[in-house]
JSON list of C-alpha atoms in Angstrom, two decimals:
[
{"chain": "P", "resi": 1, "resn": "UNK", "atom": "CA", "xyz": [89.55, 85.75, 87.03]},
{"chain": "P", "resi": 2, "resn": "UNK", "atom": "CA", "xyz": [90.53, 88.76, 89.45]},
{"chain": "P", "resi": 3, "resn": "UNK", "atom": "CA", "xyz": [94.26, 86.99, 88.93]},
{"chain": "P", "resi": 4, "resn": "UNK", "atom": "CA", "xyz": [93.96, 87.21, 85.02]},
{"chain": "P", "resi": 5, "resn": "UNK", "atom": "CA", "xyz": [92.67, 91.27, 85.06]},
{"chain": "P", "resi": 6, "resn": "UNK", "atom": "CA", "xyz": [95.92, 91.68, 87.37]},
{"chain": "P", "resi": 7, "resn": "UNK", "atom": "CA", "xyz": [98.41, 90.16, 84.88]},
{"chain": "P", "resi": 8, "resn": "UNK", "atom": "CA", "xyz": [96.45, 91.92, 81.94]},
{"chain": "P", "resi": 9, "resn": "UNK", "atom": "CA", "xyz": [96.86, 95.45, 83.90]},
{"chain": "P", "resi": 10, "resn": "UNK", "atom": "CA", "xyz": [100.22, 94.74, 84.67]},
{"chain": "P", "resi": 11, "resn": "UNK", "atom": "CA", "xyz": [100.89, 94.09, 80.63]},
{"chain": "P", "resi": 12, "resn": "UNK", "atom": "CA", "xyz": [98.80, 97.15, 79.73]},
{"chain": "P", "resi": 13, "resn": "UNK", "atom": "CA", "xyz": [101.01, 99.49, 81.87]},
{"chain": "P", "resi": 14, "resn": "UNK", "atom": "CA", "xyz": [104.30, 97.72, 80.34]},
{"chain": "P", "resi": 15, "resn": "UNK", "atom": "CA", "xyz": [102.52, 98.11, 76.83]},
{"chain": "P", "resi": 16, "resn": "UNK", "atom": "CA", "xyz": [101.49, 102.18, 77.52]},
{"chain": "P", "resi": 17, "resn": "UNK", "atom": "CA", "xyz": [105.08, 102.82, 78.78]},
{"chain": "P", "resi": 18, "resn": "UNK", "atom": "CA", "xyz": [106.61, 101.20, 75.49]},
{"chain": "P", "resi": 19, "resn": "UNK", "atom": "CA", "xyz": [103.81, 103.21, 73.32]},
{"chain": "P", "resi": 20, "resn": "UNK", "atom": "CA", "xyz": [104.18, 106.83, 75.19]},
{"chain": "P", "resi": 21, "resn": "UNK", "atom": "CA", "xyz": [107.65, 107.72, 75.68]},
{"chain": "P", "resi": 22, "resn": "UNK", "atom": "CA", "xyz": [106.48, 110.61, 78.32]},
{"chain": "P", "resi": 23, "resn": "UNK", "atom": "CA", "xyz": [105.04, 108.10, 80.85]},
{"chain": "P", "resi": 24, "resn": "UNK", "atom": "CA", "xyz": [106.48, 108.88, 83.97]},
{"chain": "P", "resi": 25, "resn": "UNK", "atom": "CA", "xyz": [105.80, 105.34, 84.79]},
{"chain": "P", "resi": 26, "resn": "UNK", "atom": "CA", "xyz": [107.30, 102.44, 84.08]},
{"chain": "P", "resi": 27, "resn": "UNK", "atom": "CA", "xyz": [107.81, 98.66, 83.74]},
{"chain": "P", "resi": 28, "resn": "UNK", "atom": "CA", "xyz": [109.69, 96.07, 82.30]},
{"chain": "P", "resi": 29, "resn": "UNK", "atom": "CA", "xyz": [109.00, 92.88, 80.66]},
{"chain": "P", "resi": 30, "resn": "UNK", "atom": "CA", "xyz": [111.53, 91.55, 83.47]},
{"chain": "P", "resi": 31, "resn": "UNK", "atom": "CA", "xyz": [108.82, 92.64, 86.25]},
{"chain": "P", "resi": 32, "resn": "UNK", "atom": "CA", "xyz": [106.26, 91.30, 84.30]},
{"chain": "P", "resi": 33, "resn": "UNK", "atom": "CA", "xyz": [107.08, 88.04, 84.26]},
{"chain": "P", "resi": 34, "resn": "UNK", "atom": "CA", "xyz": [107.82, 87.88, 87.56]},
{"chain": "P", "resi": 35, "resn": "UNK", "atom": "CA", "xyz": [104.89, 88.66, 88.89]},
{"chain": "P", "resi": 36, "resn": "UNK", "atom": "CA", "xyz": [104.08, 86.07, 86.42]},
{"chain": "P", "resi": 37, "resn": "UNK", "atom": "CA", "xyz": [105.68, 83.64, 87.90]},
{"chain": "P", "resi": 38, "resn": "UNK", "atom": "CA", "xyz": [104.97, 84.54, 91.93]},
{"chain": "P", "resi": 39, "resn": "UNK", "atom": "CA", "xyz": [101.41, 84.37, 91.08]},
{"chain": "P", "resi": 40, "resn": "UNK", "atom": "CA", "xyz": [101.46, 80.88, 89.70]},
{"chain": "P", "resi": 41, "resn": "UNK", "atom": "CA", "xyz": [98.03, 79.18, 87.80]},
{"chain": "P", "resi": 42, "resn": "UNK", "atom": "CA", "xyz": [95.32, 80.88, 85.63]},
{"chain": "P", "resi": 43, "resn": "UNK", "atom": "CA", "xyz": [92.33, 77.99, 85.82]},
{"chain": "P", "resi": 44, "resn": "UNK", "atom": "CA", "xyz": [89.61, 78.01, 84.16]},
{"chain": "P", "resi": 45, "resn": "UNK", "atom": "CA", "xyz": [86.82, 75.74, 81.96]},
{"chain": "P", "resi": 46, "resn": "UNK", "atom": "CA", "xyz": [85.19, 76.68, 78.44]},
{"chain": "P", "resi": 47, "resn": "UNK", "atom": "CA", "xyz": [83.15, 74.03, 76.15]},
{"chain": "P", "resi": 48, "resn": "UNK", "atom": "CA", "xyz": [80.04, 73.68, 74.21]},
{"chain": "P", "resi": 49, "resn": "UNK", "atom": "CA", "xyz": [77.47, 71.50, 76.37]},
{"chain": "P", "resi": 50, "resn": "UNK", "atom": "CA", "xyz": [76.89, 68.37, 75.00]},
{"chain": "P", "resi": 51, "resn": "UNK", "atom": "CA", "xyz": [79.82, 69.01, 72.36]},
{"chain": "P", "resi": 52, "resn": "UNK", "atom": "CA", "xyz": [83.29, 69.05, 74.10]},
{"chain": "P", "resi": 53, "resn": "UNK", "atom": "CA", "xyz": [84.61, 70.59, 77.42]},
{"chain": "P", "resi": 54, "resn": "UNK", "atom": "CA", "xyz": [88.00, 71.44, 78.02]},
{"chain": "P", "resi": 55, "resn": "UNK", "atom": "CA", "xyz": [89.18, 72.49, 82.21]},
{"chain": "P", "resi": 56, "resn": "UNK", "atom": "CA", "xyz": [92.53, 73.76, 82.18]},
{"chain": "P", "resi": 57, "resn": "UNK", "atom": "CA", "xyz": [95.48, 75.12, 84.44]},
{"chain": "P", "resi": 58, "resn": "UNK", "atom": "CA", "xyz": [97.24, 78.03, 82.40]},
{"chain": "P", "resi": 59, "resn": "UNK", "atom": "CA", "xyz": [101.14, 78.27, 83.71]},
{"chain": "P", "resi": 60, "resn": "UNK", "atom": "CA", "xyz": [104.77, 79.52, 83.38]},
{"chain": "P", "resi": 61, "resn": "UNK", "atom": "CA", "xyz": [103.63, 82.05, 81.73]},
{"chain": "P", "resi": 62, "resn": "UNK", "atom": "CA", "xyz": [106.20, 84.28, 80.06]},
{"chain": "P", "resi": 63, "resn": "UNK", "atom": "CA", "xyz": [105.08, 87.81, 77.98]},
{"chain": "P", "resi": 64, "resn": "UNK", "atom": "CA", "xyz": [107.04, 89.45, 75.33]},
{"chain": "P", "resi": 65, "resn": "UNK", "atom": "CA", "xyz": [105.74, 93.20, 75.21]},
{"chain": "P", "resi": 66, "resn": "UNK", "atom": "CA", "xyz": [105.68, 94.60, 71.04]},
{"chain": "P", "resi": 67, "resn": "UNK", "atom": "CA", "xyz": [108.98, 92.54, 70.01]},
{"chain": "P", "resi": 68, "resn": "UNK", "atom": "CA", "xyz": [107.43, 91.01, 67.33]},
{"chain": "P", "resi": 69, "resn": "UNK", "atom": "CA", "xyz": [104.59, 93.09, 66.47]},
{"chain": "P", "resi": 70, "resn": "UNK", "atom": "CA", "xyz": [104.30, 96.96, 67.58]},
{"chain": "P", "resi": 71, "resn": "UNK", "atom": "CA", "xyz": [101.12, 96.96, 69.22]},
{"chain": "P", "resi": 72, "resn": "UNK", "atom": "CA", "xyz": [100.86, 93.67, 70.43]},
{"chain": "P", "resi": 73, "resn": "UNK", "atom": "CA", "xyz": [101.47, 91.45, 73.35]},
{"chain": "P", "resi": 74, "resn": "UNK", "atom": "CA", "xyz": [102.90, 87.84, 73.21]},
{"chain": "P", "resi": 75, "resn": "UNK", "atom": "CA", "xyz": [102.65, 85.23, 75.73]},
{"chain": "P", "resi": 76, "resn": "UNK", "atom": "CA", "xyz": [103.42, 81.86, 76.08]},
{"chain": "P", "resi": 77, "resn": "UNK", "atom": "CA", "xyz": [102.90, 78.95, 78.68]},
{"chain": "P", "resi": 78, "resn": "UNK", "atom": "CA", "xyz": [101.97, 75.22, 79.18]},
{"chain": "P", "resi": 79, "resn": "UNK", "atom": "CA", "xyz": [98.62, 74.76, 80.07]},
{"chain": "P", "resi": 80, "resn": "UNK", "atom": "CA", "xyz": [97.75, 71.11, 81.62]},
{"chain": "P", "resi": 81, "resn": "UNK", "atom": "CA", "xyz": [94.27, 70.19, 80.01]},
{"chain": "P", "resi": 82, "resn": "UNK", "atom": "CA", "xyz": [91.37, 67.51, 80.48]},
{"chain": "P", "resi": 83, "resn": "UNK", "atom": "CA", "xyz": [90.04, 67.51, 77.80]},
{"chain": "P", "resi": 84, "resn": "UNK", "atom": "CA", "xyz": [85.99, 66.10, 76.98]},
{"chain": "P", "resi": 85, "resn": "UNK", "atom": "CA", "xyz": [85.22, 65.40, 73.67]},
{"chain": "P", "resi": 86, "resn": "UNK", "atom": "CA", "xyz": [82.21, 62.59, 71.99]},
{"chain": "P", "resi": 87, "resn": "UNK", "atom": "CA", "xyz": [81.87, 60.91, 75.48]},
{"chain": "P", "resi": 88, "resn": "UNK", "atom": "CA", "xyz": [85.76, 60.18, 75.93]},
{"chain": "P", "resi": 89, "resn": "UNK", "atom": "CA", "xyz": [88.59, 61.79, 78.40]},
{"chain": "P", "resi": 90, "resn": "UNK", "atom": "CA", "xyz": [91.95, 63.13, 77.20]},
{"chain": "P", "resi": 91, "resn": "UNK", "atom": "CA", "xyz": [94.36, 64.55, 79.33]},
{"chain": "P", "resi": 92, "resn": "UNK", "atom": "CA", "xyz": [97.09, 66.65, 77.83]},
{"chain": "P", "resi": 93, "resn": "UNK", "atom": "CA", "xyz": [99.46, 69.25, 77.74]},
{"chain": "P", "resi": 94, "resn": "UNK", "atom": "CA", "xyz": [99.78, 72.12, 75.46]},
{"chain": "P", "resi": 95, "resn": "UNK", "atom": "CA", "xyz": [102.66, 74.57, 74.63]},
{"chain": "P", "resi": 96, "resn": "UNK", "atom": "CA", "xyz": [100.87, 77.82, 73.78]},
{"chain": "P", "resi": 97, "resn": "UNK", "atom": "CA", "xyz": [101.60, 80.98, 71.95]},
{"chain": "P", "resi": 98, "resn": "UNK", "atom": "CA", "xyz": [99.44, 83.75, 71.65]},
{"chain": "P", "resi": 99, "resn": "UNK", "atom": "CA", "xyz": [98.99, 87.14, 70.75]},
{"chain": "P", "resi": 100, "resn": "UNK", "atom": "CA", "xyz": [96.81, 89.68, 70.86]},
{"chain": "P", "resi": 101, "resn": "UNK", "atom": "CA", "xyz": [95.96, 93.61, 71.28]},
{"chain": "P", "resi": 102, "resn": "UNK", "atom": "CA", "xyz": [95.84, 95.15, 74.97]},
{"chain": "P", "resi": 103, "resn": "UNK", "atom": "CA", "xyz": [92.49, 97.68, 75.24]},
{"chain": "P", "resi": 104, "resn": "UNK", "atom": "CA", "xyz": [92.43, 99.48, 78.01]},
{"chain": "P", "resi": 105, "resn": "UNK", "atom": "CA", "xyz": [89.06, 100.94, 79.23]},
{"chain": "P", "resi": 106, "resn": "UNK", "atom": "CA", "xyz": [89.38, 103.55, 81.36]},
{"chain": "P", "resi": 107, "resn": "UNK", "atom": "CA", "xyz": [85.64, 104.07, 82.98]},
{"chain": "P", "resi": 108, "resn": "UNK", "atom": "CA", "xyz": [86.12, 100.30, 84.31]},
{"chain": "P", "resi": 109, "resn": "UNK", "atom": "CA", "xyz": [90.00, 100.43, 84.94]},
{"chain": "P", "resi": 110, "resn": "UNK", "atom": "CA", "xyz": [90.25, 97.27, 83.17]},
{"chain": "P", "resi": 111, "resn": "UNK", "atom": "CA", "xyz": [92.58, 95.89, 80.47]},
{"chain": "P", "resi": 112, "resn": "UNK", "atom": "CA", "xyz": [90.94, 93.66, 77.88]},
{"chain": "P", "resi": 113, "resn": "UNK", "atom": "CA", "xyz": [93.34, 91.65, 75.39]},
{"chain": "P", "resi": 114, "resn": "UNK", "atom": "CA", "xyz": [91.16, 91.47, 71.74]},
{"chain": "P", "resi": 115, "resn": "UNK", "atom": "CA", "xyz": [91.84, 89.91, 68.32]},
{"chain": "P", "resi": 116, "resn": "UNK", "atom": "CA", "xyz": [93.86, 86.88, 69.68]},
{"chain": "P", "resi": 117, "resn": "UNK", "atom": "CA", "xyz": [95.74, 84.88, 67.89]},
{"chain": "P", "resi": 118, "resn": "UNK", "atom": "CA", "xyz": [97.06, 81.49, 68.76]},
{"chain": "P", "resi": 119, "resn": "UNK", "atom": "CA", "xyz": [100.44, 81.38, 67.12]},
{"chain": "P", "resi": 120, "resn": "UNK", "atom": "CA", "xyz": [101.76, 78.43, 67.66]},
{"chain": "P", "resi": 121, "resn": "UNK", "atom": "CA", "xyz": [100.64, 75.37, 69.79]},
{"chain": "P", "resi": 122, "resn": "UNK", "atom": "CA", "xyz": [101.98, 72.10, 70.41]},
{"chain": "P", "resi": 123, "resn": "UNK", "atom": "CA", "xyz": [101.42, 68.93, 73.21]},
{"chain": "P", "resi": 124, "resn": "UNK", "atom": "CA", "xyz": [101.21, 65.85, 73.95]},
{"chain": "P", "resi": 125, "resn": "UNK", "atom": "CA", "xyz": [99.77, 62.74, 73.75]},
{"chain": "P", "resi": 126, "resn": "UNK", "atom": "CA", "xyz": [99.52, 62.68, 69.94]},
{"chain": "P", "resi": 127, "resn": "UNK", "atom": "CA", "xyz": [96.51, 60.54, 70.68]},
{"chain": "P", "resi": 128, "resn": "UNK", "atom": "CA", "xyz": [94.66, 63.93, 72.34]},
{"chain": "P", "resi": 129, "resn": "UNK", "atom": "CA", "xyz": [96.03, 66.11, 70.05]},
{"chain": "P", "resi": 130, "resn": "UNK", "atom": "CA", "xyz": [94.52, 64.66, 66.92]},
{"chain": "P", "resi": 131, "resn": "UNK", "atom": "CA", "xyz": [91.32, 65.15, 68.69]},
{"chain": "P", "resi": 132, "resn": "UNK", "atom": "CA", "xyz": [92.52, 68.83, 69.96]},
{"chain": "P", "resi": 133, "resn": "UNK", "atom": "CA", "xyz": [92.89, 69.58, 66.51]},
{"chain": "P", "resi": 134, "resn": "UNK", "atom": "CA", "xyz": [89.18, 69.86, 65.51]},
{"chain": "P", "resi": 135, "resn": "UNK", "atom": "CA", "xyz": [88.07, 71.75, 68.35]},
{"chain": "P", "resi": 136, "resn": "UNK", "atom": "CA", "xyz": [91.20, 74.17, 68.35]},
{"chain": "P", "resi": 137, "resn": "UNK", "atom": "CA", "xyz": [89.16, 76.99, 66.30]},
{"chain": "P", "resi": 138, "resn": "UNK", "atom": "CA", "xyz": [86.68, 76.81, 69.40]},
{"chain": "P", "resi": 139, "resn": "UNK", "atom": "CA", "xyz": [89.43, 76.93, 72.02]},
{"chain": "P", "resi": 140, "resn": "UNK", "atom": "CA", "xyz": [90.78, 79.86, 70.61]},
{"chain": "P", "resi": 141, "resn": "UNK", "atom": "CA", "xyz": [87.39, 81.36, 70.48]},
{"chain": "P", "resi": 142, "resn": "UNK", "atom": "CA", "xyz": [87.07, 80.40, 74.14]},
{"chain": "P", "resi": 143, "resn": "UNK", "atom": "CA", "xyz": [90.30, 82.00, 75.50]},
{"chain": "P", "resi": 144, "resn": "UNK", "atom": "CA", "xyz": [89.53, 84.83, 73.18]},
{"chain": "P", "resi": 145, "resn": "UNK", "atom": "CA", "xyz": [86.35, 85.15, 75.61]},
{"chain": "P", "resi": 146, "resn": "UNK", "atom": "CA", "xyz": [87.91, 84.84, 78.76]},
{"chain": "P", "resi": 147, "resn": "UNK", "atom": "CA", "xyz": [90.99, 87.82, 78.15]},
{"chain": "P", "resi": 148, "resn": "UNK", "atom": "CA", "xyz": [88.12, 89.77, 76.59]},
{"chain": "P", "resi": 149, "resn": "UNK", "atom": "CA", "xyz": [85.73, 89.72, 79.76]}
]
């Protein structure tokens, strides 16, 4: 988690430098996603007891700072899932896009990402994803969670 409130800092500063031309700081999208990638793995776990768990590995992440949305941050990455769901294992991998707002809160010195939106998503095996598909509303919830913490 201390990883994750890294990247998101790094992405607010990129975001503030992009919003307030008189920053006398500055950072690109470039350094961004290199630190992305020298940092490696987000994991983490989110489920419903009883319902459906799904433990994860969040990588190659790659951010896109207010291209297609002012005011918004885009990332994408593959995240390599097990997925629990009515007693049964799938393992899978999903191609993720997502969105979302950077907040920064400056008594805590924390960035927080609200109102994400999964843009696009994609994986493999069909098999999982058919099952992925109804709990998809609750993973995005979940992730929503996590970048919001």
């Amino acid at each position: 988690m201390h990883f994750l409130k890294k990247v998101l800092t790094i992405l607010t500063l990129g975001f503030c430098t992009l919003s307030v031309q008189a920053s006398p700081f500055s950072i690109s999208e470039q350094q961004i996603n290199q630190y992305l990638s020298e940092k490696g793995t987000i994991n983490d776990k989110l489920g419903i007891p009883g319902l459906f768990s799904v433990d994860y590995s969040l990588k190659d992440l790659v951010t896109q700072i207010g291209q297609t949305e002012s005011n918004r941050v885009e990332m994408s990455g593959l995240a390599d899932t097990l997925i629990r769901l009515s007693g049964k294992t799938y393992p899978a991998k999903l191609h993720l896009t997502f969105d979302a707002v950077p907040e920064y809160n400056a008594q805590e010195g924390a960035l927080y990402l609200k109102n994400l939106r999964i843009l696009r998503w994609s994986g493999e095996p069909n098999s999982a994803m058919e099952q992925l598909q109804v709990v998809m509303p609750l993973l995005r919830d979940g992730i929503e969670v996590l970048l919001s913490r």
